Each structure stands twice: as structure tokens, then as C-alpha cells.
XYZ file of C-alpha atoms in Angstrom:
652
model
C -5.877 65.591 16.448
C -8.867 67.602 17.660
C -11.102 66.308 14.867
C -14.735 65.764 15.584
C -16.709 65.724 12.368
C -16.109 66.545 8.718
C -18.387 68.645 6.530
C -18.104 67.445 2.944
C -19.545 68.827 -0.259
C -19.874 72.263 -1.787
C -21.075 75.250 0.220
C -20.932 79.027 -0.014
C -17.604 80.663 0.696
C -17.574 81.817 4.328
C -14.024 82.940 5.090
C -12.969 82.382 8.706
C -16.579 81.889 9.862
C -16.368 78.195 10.714
C -13.825 75.390 10.767
C -14.343 71.660 10.409
C -12.106 68.648 10.012
C -11.348 67.709 6.420
C -10.412 64.391 4.785
C -10.394 62.358 8.000
C -10.062 59.001 6.151
C -6.850 60.220 4.554
C -5.537 61.304 7.931
C -6.182 57.755 9.185
C -4.442 56.265 6.128
C -1.453 58.570 6.556
C -1.236 57.769 10.264
C -1.249 54.041 9.523
C 1.438 54.575 6.884
C 3.631 56.426 9.392
C 3.130 53.582 11.859
C 4.378 51.270 9.103
C 7.445 53.480 8.694
C 8.080 53.201 12.430
C 7.748 49.411 12.217
C 10.326 49.372 9.415
C 12.675 51.214 11.760
C 11.898 48.776 14.565
C 12.560 45.671 12.463
C 16.357 46.131 12.030
C 16.643 47.238 15.646
C 14.832 44.135 16.912
C 16.802 41.758 14.665
C 20.194 43.231 15.564
C 20.884 44.898 12.211
C 21.203 48.320 13.840
C 23.747 46.910 16.271
C 25.703 45.359 13.367
C 25.805 48.697 11.557
C 26.967 50.675 14.576
C 29.346 48.125 16.077
C 30.482 46.730 12.733
C 30.913 43.110 11.683
C 33.639 41.086 10.026
C 33.542 39.077 6.810
C 32.518 35.923 8.698
C 29.322 37.261 10.284
C 30.795 38.106 13.695
C 29.566 41.390 15.223
C 32.456 43.230 16.819
C 32.219 43.831 20.553
C 29.755 40.955 21.103
C 29.698 37.221 21.756
C 28.382 35.700 18.506
C 26.524 32.516 17.579
C 27.748 29.993 15.026
C 26.646 30.313 11.390
C 26.260 27.038 9.554
C 28.938 26.487 6.934
C 31.180 29.336 8.171
C 34.047 27.909 10.312
C 35.329 31.296 11.516
C 31.918 32.488 12.757
C 30.511 32.290 16.296
C 33.527 33.883 17.975
C 33.613 35.882 21.194
C 34.475 39.424 20.047
C 33.746 41.301 23.248
C 37.379 42.410 23.415
C 37.623 43.160 19.683
C 35.498 46.276 19.182
C 36.912 47.709 15.933
C 36.543 46.686 12.276
C 39.834 46.473 10.386
C 40.012 46.112 6.573
C 42.917 44.187 5.088
C 42.905 46.469 2.028
C 40.956 49.656 2.873
C 41.726 51.228 -0.504
C 40.185 48.398 -2.541
C 36.903 50.105 -3.407
C 33.897 48.685 -5.208
C 32.731 51.798 -7.084
C 29.557 50.148 -8.398
C 28.244 48.905 -5.043
C 29.829 51.826 -3.121
C 31.624 49.781 -0.481
C 35.088 48.629 0.543
C 35.891 45.405 -1.307
C 38.116 43.835 1.299
C 38.093 41.185 4.022
C 37.102 42.751 7.352
C 38.250 41.551 10.778
C 37.365 42.475 14.349
C 40.438 43.790 16.184
C 41.063 45.208 19.626
C 43.153 48.143 18.399
C 43.687 49.974 15.117
C 47.317 50.278 13.984
C 48.438 53.792 14.908
C 51.733 53.622 12.974
C 52.709 52.426 9.517
C 53.600 48.722 9.342
C 55.994 48.122 6.455
C 56.547 44.358 6.747
C 54.826 41.243 8.048
C 57.375 41.208 10.839
C 56.012 44.608 11.913
C 52.472 43.232 11.685
C 53.517 40.288 13.874
C 55.169 42.567 16.427
C 52.108 44.842 16.576
C 49.819 41.855 17.156
C 51.997 40.389 19.905
C 52.419 43.747 21.685
C 48.759 44.843 21.526
C 46.864 41.581 21.300
C 45.219 42.821 18.116
C 45.442 40.194 15.354
C 45.538 41.852 11.928
C 45.481 38.617 9.905
C 42.711 36.074 9.507
C 41.618 34.310 12.697
C 42.982 30.923 11.563
C 46.579 32.262 11.447
C 48.510 32.733 14.672
C 50.604 35.941 14.950
C 53.884 34.033 15.140
C 53.284 32.617 11.645
C 52.510 35.948 9.949
C 55.920 36.383 8.221
C 56.089 32.819 6.866
C 52.506 31.695 6.286
C 51.771 30.647 2.704
C 48.464 32.572 2.578
C 49.769 35.748 4.133
C 49.271 37.710 0.887
C 45.498 37.026 0.895
C 44.705 36.632 4.593
C 46.932 39.390 5.970
C 46.734 43.138 5.349
C 48.253 44.624 2.227
C 51.647 46.192 2.830
C 52.422 48.794 3.872
C 49.626 48.983 6.446
C 48.738 52.683 6.811
C 48.181 54.211 10.252
C 44.471 54.460 11.045
C 42.022 55.770 13.599
C 38.620 54.489 14.621
C 35.492 56.465 13.855
C 33.829 57.906 16.993
C 30.552 55.980 16.596
C 30.879 53.328 13.903
C 34.098 51.695 15.184
C 35.809 51.334 11.781
C 39.565 51.645 11.353
C 39.946 54.349 8.703
C 43.387 55.334 7.332
C 44.602 58.697 8.580
C 45.772 59.549 5.065
C 42.676 59.256 2.852
C 44.676 59.880 -0.305
C 43.956 56.320 -1.437
C 40.305 57.339 -1.864
C 41.197 59.853 -4.580
C 40.304 57.264 -7.219
C 36.835 56.950 -5.708
C 36.301 60.717 -5.788
C 37.819 61.064 -9.228
C 35.482 58.448 -10.721
C 32.597 60.854 -10.220
C 34.343 63.727 -12.009
C 34.071 62.730 -15.639
C 35.636 65.874 -17.044
C 38.942 65.298 -15.285
C 41.529 63.762 -17.589
C 44.489 63.695 -15.233
C 45.194 63.547 -11.527
C 46.851 66.959 -11.511
C 43.589 68.643 -12.523
C 41.719 67.021 -9.634
C 44.449 68.011 -7.208
C 44.413 71.618 -8.428
C 40.640 71.878 -8.124
C 40.675 70.323 -4.638
C 43.512 72.628 -3.621
C 41.523 75.591 -4.922
C 38.498 74.682 -2.823
C 40.566 74.131 0.319
C 42.531 77.340 -0.173
C 39.310 79.305 -0.736
C 37.162 77.746 1.991
C 37.079 80.935 4.073
C 36.073 82.976 1.024
C 33.412 80.402 0.098
C 31.898 80.572 3.580
C 31.873 84.381 3.561
C 30.274 84.477 0.120
C 27.585 82.019 1.219
C 26.899 84.273 4.192
C 26.741 87.223 1.787
C 24.099 85.405 -0.277
C 22.024 84.881 2.865
C 22.342 88.557 3.816
C 21.416 89.686 0.306
C 18.323 87.472 0.384
C 17.264 88.993 3.694
C 17.884 92.472 2.294
C 15.738 91.565 -0.703
C 12.908 90.594 1.650
C 13.342 93.918 3.487
C 13.230 95.783 0.182
C 10.036 93.968 -0.793
C 8.569 94.753 2.607
C 9.280 98.491 2.840
C 9.783 99.920 -0.653
C 7.693 97.617 -2.802
C 6.391 100.511 -4.935
C 9.811 101.136 -6.400
C 11.074 97.552 -6.171
C 10.317 96.616 -9.758
C 12.166 99.581 -11.262
C 15.073 99.250 -8.818
C 15.440 95.591 -9.672
C 15.230 96.286 -13.381
C 17.888 99.012 -13.268
C 20.189 97.064 -10.957
C 19.951 93.921 -13.067
C 20.785 95.888 -16.220
C 23.741 97.599 -14.545
C 24.858 94.408 -12.807
C 24.669 92.181 -15.874
C 26.413 94.663 -18.163
C 28.968 95.657 -15.526
C 29.621 92.061 -14.493
C 30.130 91.004 -18.099
C 32.536 93.883 -18.643
C 34.531 93.020 -15.524
C 34.785 89.378 -16.602
C 36.158 90.357 -20.008
C 38.591 92.794 -18.376
C 39.813 90.094 -15.985
C 40.173 87.657 -18.883
C 42.327 90.080 -20.826
C 44.353 90.936 -17.710
C 44.989 87.298 -16.761
C 45.832 86.327 -20.325
C 48.336 89.169 -20.577
C 49.841 88.184 -17.197
C 50.127 84.551 -18.344
C 51.951 85.504 -21.541
C 54.502 87.552 -19.607
C 54.783 85.466 -16.434
C 57.808 83.671 -15.026
C 55.845 81.226 -12.888
C 56.706 77.600 -12.295
C 55.165 74.826 -14.373
C 52.482 74.206 -11.751
C 51.813 77.947 -11.475
C 51.390 78.269 -15.247
C 48.961 75.346 -15.289
C 46.844 77.051 -12.605
C 46.996 80.379 -14.455
C 46.004 78.693 -17.729
C 43.048 77.038 -15.997
C 41.948 80.433 -14.670
C 42.204 82.008 -18.128
C 40.069 79.238 -19.645
C 37.507 79.555 -16.862
C 37.329 83.333 -17.277
C 36.834 82.966 -21.038
C 33.949 80.532 -20.516
C 32.388 82.759 -17.857
C 32.761 85.858 -20.050
C 31.134 84.250 -23.088
C 28.320 82.801 -20.978
C 27.733 86.140 -19.216
C 27.627 87.958 -22.564
C 25.022 85.589 -24.033
C 22.968 85.726 -20.841
C 23.070 89.540 -20.720
C 21.944 89.928 -24.338
C 19.020 87.508 -23.886
C 18.049 89.156 -20.594
C 17.994 92.657 -22.085
C 15.856 91.496 -25.008
C 13.302 89.874 -22.702
C 13.188 92.948 -20.435
C 12.580 95.194 -23.465
C 9.666 93.029 -24.623
C 8.036 92.959 -21.161
C 8.632 96.604 -20.234
C 4.942 97.619 -20.676
C 3.703 95.032 -18.181
C 6.159 95.813 -15.412
C 4.036 98.690 -14.089
C 1.111 96.326 -13.350
C 3.123 94.424 -10.770
C 3.927 97.464 -8.598
C 0.588 97.454 -6.760
C 0.692 93.672 -6.626
C 4.046 93.607 -4.853
C 2.958 96.470 -2.598
C 0.104 94.349 -1.205
C 2.404 91.366 -0.642
C 4.849 93.719 1.076
C 2.104 94.751 3.496
C 1.561 91.113 4.366
C 5.209 90.776 5.391
C 4.902 93.939 7.496
C 2.105 92.357 9.522
C 3.516 88.794 9.305
C 7.325 89.128 9.485
C 7.777 85.506 10.599
C 6.732 84.384 7.119
C 10.311 84.975 5.992
C 11.499 82.303 8.432
C 9.263 79.545 7.080
C 11.984 78.105 4.782
C 14.246 77.618 7.828
C 11.696 75.576 9.781
C 10.786 73.541 6.715
C 14.470 72.933 5.940
C 15.144 71.812 9.506
C 12.167 69.415 9.457
C 13.200 67.994 6.092
C 16.814 67.533 7.187
C 15.793 65.766 10.399
C 13.484 63.454 8.484
C 16.095 62.778 5.785
C 18.732 61.947 8.424
C 16.259 59.541 10.030
C 15.402 58.049 6.630
C 19.036 57.494 5.645
C 19.789 55.963 9.058
C 16.934 53.465 8.710
C 18.035 52.701 5.142
C 21.514 51.864 6.431
C 19.942 49.657 9.093
C 17.984 47.807 6.394
C 21.229 47.297 4.456
C 22.547 45.097 7.275
C 19.237 43.320 7.910
C 18.258 39.825 6.887
C 19.741 36.375 7.204
C 23.497 35.690 6.934
C 24.380 34.069 3.611
C 27.827 32.840 2.637
C 29.081 34.028 -0.730
C 30.682 30.924 -2.239
C 32.727 33.001 -4.676
C 34.409 35.177 -2.044
C 33.880 33.099 1.107
C 32.558 36.075 3.081
C 29.183 36.407 4.823
C 26.606 38.873 3.532
C 23.255 39.815 5.030
C 20.293 39.755 2.649
C 16.564 40.180 3.149
C 14.562 37.476 1.429
C 10.904 36.966 0.645
C 8.391 39.714 1.449
C 10.906 41.518 3.671
C 12.834 42.750 0.626
C 9.881 45.033 -0.214
C 10.460 46.994 2.984
C 12.993 49.120 1.126
C 10.395 50.107 -1.498
C 7.904 50.975 1.243
C 10.648 53.081 2.814
C 11.299 54.882 -0.501
C 7.601 55.719 -0.909
C 7.686 57.065 2.642
C 10.572 59.344 1.740
C 8.588 60.978 -1.061
C 5.187 61.104 0.646
C 6.382 62.462 3.990
C 8.706 64.994 2.307
C 5.802 66.259 0.204
C 3.638 66.339 3.338
C 6.172 68.588 5.103
C 6.271 70.942 2.115
C 2.456 70.952 1.975
C 2.341 71.840 5.673
C 4.434 74.918 4.956
C 2.112 75.925 2.112
C -0.988 75.467 4.278
C 0.601 77.418 7.127
C 1.428 80.339 4.844
C -2.030 80.166 3.247
C -3.790 80.174 6.606
C -1.815 83.170 7.865
C -2.350 85.219 4.684
C -6.068 84.298 4.572
C -6.395 85.518 8.160
C -4.715 88.786 7.196
C -6.808 89.334 4.074
C -10.238 88.527 5.507
C -9.758 90.418 8.785
C -11.221 93.869 8.181
C -9.735 95.376 11.324
C -6.066 94.416 11.279
C -5.735 95.311 14.964
C -7.990 92.343 15.766
C -5.654 89.814 14.162
C -4.160 87.061 16.349
C -0.953 87.954 18.148
C 0.903 85.228 16.261
C -0.963 84.516 12.987
C 1.680 81.994 11.901
C 1.331 79.880 15.048
C -2.460 80.187 14.873
C -2.365 78.936 11.286
C -0.131 76.013 12.284
C -2.459 75.029 15.139
C -5.496 75.304 12.869
C -3.793 73.162 10.235
C -2.831 70.479 12.763
C -6.301 70.465 14.297
C -8.421 70.427 11.145
C -6.545 69.901 7.887
C -3.814 67.254 8.198
C -5.978 64.854 6.194
C -6.146 67.347 3.324
C -2.356 67.663 3.361
C -1.998 63.874 3.350
C -4.282 63.534 0.332
C -2.656 66.350 -1.636
C 0.865 65.130 -0.947
C -0.111 61.559 -1.883
C -1.320 62.762 -5.304
C 2.084 64.360 -5.927
C 3.741 61.130 -4.764
C 1.727 59.084 -7.287
C 3.100 61.244 -10.104
C 6.646 61.574 -8.793
C 7.304 57.850 -8.281
C 6.830 56.788 -11.951
C 8.843 59.807 -13.081
C 11.750 58.815 -10.833
C 11.485 55.193 -11.986
C 11.616 56.222 -15.657
C 14.523 58.556 -14.936
C 16.407 55.713 -13.255
C 15.683 53.361 -16.171
C 16.911 55.982 -18.627
C 20.160 56.431 -16.683
C 20.734 52.677 -16.523
C 20.091 52.178 -20.235
C 22.171 55.115 -21.373
C 24.145 54.061 -24.436
C 22.265 50.733 -24.732
C 18.790 51.689 -25.982
C 18.018 52.917 -29.497
C 17.217 56.516 -30.349
C 13.450 55.911 -30.467
C 13.330 54.339 -27.000
C 15.512 57.118 -25.585
C 13.209 59.771 -27.079
C 10.094 58.052 -25.713
C 11.578 57.783 -22.220
C 12.538 61.456 -22.214
C 9.083 62.424 -23.474
C 7.395 60.396 -20.708
C 9.649 61.909 -18.054
C 8.945 65.405 -19.405
C 5.179 64.842 -19.460
C 5.184 63.514 -15.905
C 7.292 66.480 -14.802
C 4.816 68.925 -16.362
C 1.900 67.060 -14.756
C 3.648 67.189 -11.394
C 4.159 70.966 -11.660
C 0.522 71.523 -12.669
C -0.736 69.389 -9.786
C 1.618 71.165 -7.364
C 0.183 74.531 -8.435
C -3.396 73.228 -8.151
C -2.639 71.664 -4.750
C -1.323 74.974 -3.470
C -4.537 76.749 -4.486
C -6.591 73.883 -3.032
C -4.825 74.375 0.307
C -5.683 78.083 0.130
C -9.334 77.271 -0.589
C -9.330 74.870 2.367
C -7.861 77.588 4.588
C -10.595 80.005 3.435
C -13.661 77.777 3.548
C -12.552 74.652 5.487
C -13.691 72.246 2.757
C -12.231 68.895 1.760
C -9.391 68.581 -0.722
C -11.510 67.618 -3.744
C -14.082 70.355 -3.094
C -11.364 72.947 -2.532
C -9.454 71.854 -5.642
C -12.610 72.059 -7.763
C -13.550 75.522 -6.497
C -9.994 76.815 -6.853
C -9.744 75.395 -10.372
C -12.991 77.128 -11.410
C -11.725 80.454 -10.132
C -8.415 79.966 -11.950
C -10.260 79.183 -15.183
C -12.504 82.245 -14.819
C -9.388 84.410 -14.422
C -7.195 82.458 -16.836
C -5.958 85.377 -18.960
C -5.227 87.604 -16.001
C -3.510 84.771 -14.141
C -1.322 84.127 -17.166
C -0.402 87.815 -17.487
C 0.400 88.274 -13.802
C 2.238 84.964 -13.692
C 4.469 86.085 -16.523
C 5.336 89.458 -15.031
C 5.440 88.296 -11.413
C 7.630 85.287 -12.072
C 9.916 87.418 -14.189
C 10.318 90.032 -11.441
C 11.132 87.328 -8.884
C 13.535 85.828 -11.398
C 15.235 89.233 -11.618
C 15.575 89.188 -7.826
C 17.261 85.780 -7.945
C 19.525 86.938 -10.765
C 20.496 90.014 -8.757
C 21.405 87.962 -5.674
C 23.368 85.352 -7.642
C 25.088 87.976 -9.815
C 26.070 90.100 -6.819
C 27.428 87.068 -4.978
C 29.293 85.850 -8.071
C 30.695 89.338 -8.689
C 31.961 89.526 -5.104
C 33.373 86.024 -5.545
C 35.287 87.012 -8.682
C 36.805 90.004 -6.909
C 37.674 87.974 -3.805
C 39.161 85.015 -5.694
C 41.146 87.393 -7.875
C 43.486 87.928 -4.929
C 44.381 84.222 -5.015
C 45.199 84.042 -8.712
C 48.621 82.500 -8.069
C 47.396 79.262 -6.547
C 43.615 78.878 -6.811
C 41.490 77.355 -9.528
C 38.239 79.347 -9.677
C 35.912 76.854 -11.309
C 34.592 74.823 -8.395
C 34.625 77.525 -5.642
C 32.662 79.934 -7.827
C 30.172 77.243 -8.860
C 29.627 76.259 -5.210
C 28.991 79.875 -4.235
C 26.610 80.538 -7.138
C 24.654 77.348 -6.453
C 24.269 78.189 -2.764
C 23.269 81.776 -3.594
C 20.572 80.547 -5.973
C 19.200 78.035 -3.456
C 19.017 80.679 -0.714
C 17.402 83.239 -3.036
C 14.917 80.643 -4.265
C 13.925 79.659 -0.715
C 13.255 83.242 0.377
C 11.549 84.459 -2.782
C 9.445 81.296 -3.029
C 7.782 82.365 0.233
C 6.991 85.735 -1.339
C 5.643 83.888 -4.376
C 3.420 81.703 -2.174
C 2.057 84.794 -0.447
C 1.150 86.326 -3.805
C -0.530 83.072 -4.871
C -2.722 83.125 -1.776
C -3.548 86.805 -2.278
C -4.703 86.018 -5.805
C -7.276 83.460 -4.689
C -8.434 85.633 -1.777
C -8.946 88.575 -4.114
C -10.764 86.425 -6.676
C -13.149 85.098 -4.002
C -13.607 88.628 -2.662
C -14.537 90.059 -6.058
C -16.779 87.106 -6.900
C -18.982 87.244 -3.811
C -18.751 90.945 -2.941
C -19.420 94.053 -5.005
C -18.708 96.906 -2.604
C -22.362 97.626 -1.815
C -23.632 97.927 1.779
C -23.601 94.495 3.370
C -21.286 93.137 0.669
C -18.228 95.317 1.209
C -14.898 94.256 -0.187
C -12.277 92.875 2.172
C -9.459 94.257 0.017
C -7.437 97.272 1.093
C -6.929 100.547 -0.742
C -3.896 99.328 -2.668
C -5.912 96.579 -4.322
C -8.755 98.977 -5.091
C -6.274 101.306 -6.759
C -5.015 98.369 -8.772
C -8.552 97.633 -9.951
C -9.057 101.287 -10.915
C -5.762 101.312 -12.816
C -6.804 98.133 -14.603
C -10.094 99.774 -15.609
C -8.287 102.787 -17.022
C -5.925 100.551 -19.005
C -8.884 98.613 -20.453
C -7.977 95.369 -18.661
C -11.086 95.255 -16.493
C -13.900 93.284 -18.131
C -16.971 92.843 -15.894
C -18.233 89.941 -17.937
C -16.269 87.335 -15.959
C -17.646 85.024 -13.260
C -20.802 86.254 -11.575
C -20.831 89.480 -13.501
C -18.143 91.037 -11.369
C -14.459 91.507 -11.922
C -12.158 88.800 -10.576
C -8.891 90.523 -11.356
C -6.105 88.498 -9.740
C -3.982 90.586 -7.434
C -1.207 88.021 -7.117
C 0.780 86.052 -9.557
C 0.579 82.319 -9.410
C 3.269 79.725 -9.191
C 5.000 78.081 -12.071
C 2.585 75.952 -14.032
C 5.127 73.986 -15.972
């Protein structure tokens, strides 16, 4: 990885003067762990489990499309299935909701039935014409209509037409309506099938609108980044005014639509189904209107209380806006991180499916079918795989944080901005890969150690819901909450440790200690800027979500006759929030890095010849404004002001 030697221990801060490899032992440990993950992937491939998953296998242990070996105690195993390449289920709609699988006998067939078979005579004729036996292997096609066990060893009538999946070679019914029960079991608030059908119909009828609104949320997030970049001095007041107008106006529109739809329902001549849809819309609008009213009142109260601190964030956001002017590719970091996470998650799920078909074939005496189970030490491979999911995911997120930190540190501590690298983002990535992967491995492992017990306790709480007493339930929730708070605190400290590593190229523990000391020395100012900064970014998220939801209400209003609004609007709002959070979290990370850079700058420099500040004029103006407002106290740190010029991340 380009590592040669590692300089450990505390030393003076020397931004960008020298680089050395950090936490090499942790890089070795992480590399060995990743090799173990690769071995876990290789195990099911080497033992044929991957082939069983892709090609499919029947209930007797035969892999479809292959010549199989005999399994002891299973008479119908060991068959030559090279001509039978598809898996056919006798009852594809018999679902095991608990184990999330089809609870039916599976057979290997040469062709999926492409037309409905209404009787066993039709099943017989299909088998004779196509050479594809749809009943158990021990029954000849000519005996299908009269065999005594045809009701258990032949497909359930009528046999629906089906098609094979492109890769996994399973015969899946063309009409998936029989899976409605499976989908409905996850929707606890649905009391009747008609409600589920109306909601599903609403989503399908509004799919074009949903896609356009999701695109609108993406555009609004990009516009928000442009606003932060070019007009940061007026951003805070613009956001404040727009949020006030948007929240009040949106609430008013919702109440107006509620009254209008209720009046239309009382005087409508629609059909029974149309009245049910209209009544659902009226109820949804009433809930939205009440919720919007409560939210608007609380929001206005909070904005009134914090109005005096809003002015302090103007210079802060102006500096972060300058960073995005010089480093525009920072806005694209969420995309690369998302792509890396999705690729890894797809790989992880694929290997998990491979492991599900690994192990030795075991006959289930109760059902007579063959199941594959891993026994002995091999069953712990799944737990190793789960730990890998958390650790590597946290490592990818940490890589993004280190990349952003390295780029912003380069910007801050380069006096002549014209001498910056052509691509600071790529330079930061290369520097991180060459020197600091061990630090990322150690930091992400610490988060993993906290996240695993929290997830375990959360799972235990969900499994014991309704069974444990009130005291046990309260203790579990308290433990989960404490671990969650600890995880957030460690995440915030890790982020500042990565920034310290990017500045001074020290190990994780040294960087975390130095960053923690600086945070403690500036505790009050960090708390104040955190409060205002987080609130301003929250206003930006509210503006994006509210604007998208408002456009969604207006767009869905044109489909009032046949669309239920609940699910489409929730999908749009959720996507809008996720997009806004991804973009504004990058801005938040930039401000976090600027805070630590400014604190280091003010601690080791005083503006005198030979110890000039690295900060630009905007930060100096911020310091002067702080002095005039009585918020500059030179008694901190080394006798010099360490006023944080960036708000931190969420601590809890």
C-alpha cells in the first residue's frame, strides 16, 4: 500500500509538512479479515452451494441441470437432471412467512407450464407432449389422473401458467396475485384486502409522478448546494424566510384541500369504490393537515428562540461555501460512497444466499425433503460474514470522511490557493490509500464493536415483544439507547480523529486524543455552533422535503378520482429526505473539518511575523465580530482564541 514506516506518539502539529503510514498493524488485521471474507465466498463455490443456488435443486437433493450422486436414505436422489434445468413447485403459493420461503415440494422439470392446467388429465397431457414430468419422480405420467397420492405428489390444481427466471431457473407463476398474502402480512395496519389493493393501485397509477418528484428532490438538493456555494452570506435568512412561508403556506394548502375534498365527497355521485378512495384521501389529508399544523407551530417557536444566534452562522457558512467553490467534486462524494456500498451489499447478500445452500444434505423426517445445513464450526461463518458487513460498511463511510477531511485540510493550510493540487479530491484519496488505511480500519472497528451489541439487543427486544415484563423491556430499551448515544459520540470523535490524522499524519489514538483535547478546550463554542449549524442544515432538509411534498400534493390532486395518496406521498418524502441528508451531510462534514483546522490554527499561530494565520479574511472577520459581541475570551488553550469556525456533527 506504499507504507514504509510509521511514526507513533505525540508531536507538534505540522500541517501538510510530512506524511507517514499510520496504524500498520490494523491494516494487516483488516487485510487478513478481508481475506477471510473472500474465503467465505470461496467455500460455497468450491462445495457446489453456489451452483445449487443458481441452478436450483429439488426436494430430494438433486441439482437441476446436473448429474447427481446418491444421498443415503433418499430413494429419489442421485438422478441425472441434465435435461431438467428448471425448478417447479407443486404449490408455489404455499408460503412460509416465518422462514421466508416457498413451503412446497420442488421438482426438476425440462419445461415450465406456459398455460393453465385445470385437471390432472391436462397435467398428464402436458407431461407426455413436452417430456416434463410435473408430479413426483416415482409416478409415471400415464398414472397422474388415477394415482392415489396425486393430491400430495402432483401440483395443486389449477396449475397456473409460469415462466422461468432468467438466471435462477425457477418456474414462477405469471400472475403473482397469490403472493398478496405474503405482502399483506407485512402491512399491519391493513384490515381488509380492498385497502391493500387501493394502496397498490395508487402507487402503480402514480409511478410516473413518484419518479418525477424523486428527480425534483435531487434537483432541489443540487440547487441547495449551489445556493450554499454562491450566496452563503444570505443563505441563513433566505432559508429562514422560505421555511416560514413554506410551512405556513403548505399547512394552509393542506387544510384547504381537506375542506375541498370533504365537500366534494359529501356531494359526489361516485361509485362505491370511488367513494372509498375519496374517503381514504379525506382521512389522509386530515392527518397530514393536523401533523403539518403541529410541526409548523413547534418550528416557529424554535426559530423565535434561536433568532439571535442565526447571524453567527453567516460567516461560518460563507467559508464552507468557498471550499465548495474550490472543491466542487465534494458534492459528488455521496454518489461514489453510495455506489461502493451498494456493490458491497450486493456481494454480501449474494454470498449470504450461497451460505444458505451450503452444508451437508440432511433428510427432514417430518416432511421427507432434503435440506442443506452447515454443522460444527462452519455454522459460525454466517456470524463472521455479518461482522464483515458492519466493519467493511463502516470502513467505506470512514474512507469518505477521510477523503473529505484531506481535501479540506489541503485547502485550509495552503496559503496560496493557486498552488493547490489540480484535483484535491483525488490527491486526498491517494494519500489516504497510501498512508492511512490502517487508521480507517481501527476507527471503523471501534464503531463495529459498539454497533454489534446494539443490533443484538434490538433483535432480542423484537423477538421478545409481548413476552417480557415491563422492567425487562425498559432495561433493554435503555441499553439500546445508551449504546446508540455511545455510537454517535464515537462517530463524531472518529471524524475529528480522521481530520487530525489528515493534518498531522499521526496514528488513530494520538489523533483522537489531540482532537478530543481541542474539542474540550472549545466546548462551549462547539456546542453553540453545533446548535445553530445543525438547525440551519435541518431547515435546508425541511425546505427540500416540504417543497417536494407540496409539489406532490399538487400533482396527486389531479388523480383524486382513483389514487390513494398515503403511500406515494410517503415514498416521495422519504426519498427527498434521504437525498437532502446525503448532500447536506457533506456540507456538515466540511464544516466539521474547518472547525478543527481553525482551532489548530488559532492554537499554534497568533498572527505575528513567522506565525501568521492560515485562515482567510472571512474567518478573521468572524473572529472580530465575535470579539465585538463579547464571545471572544483569550483565556482558552495556549492563551489564544480557539473560536470554532465550523459546527460539529451530531453528538447524540
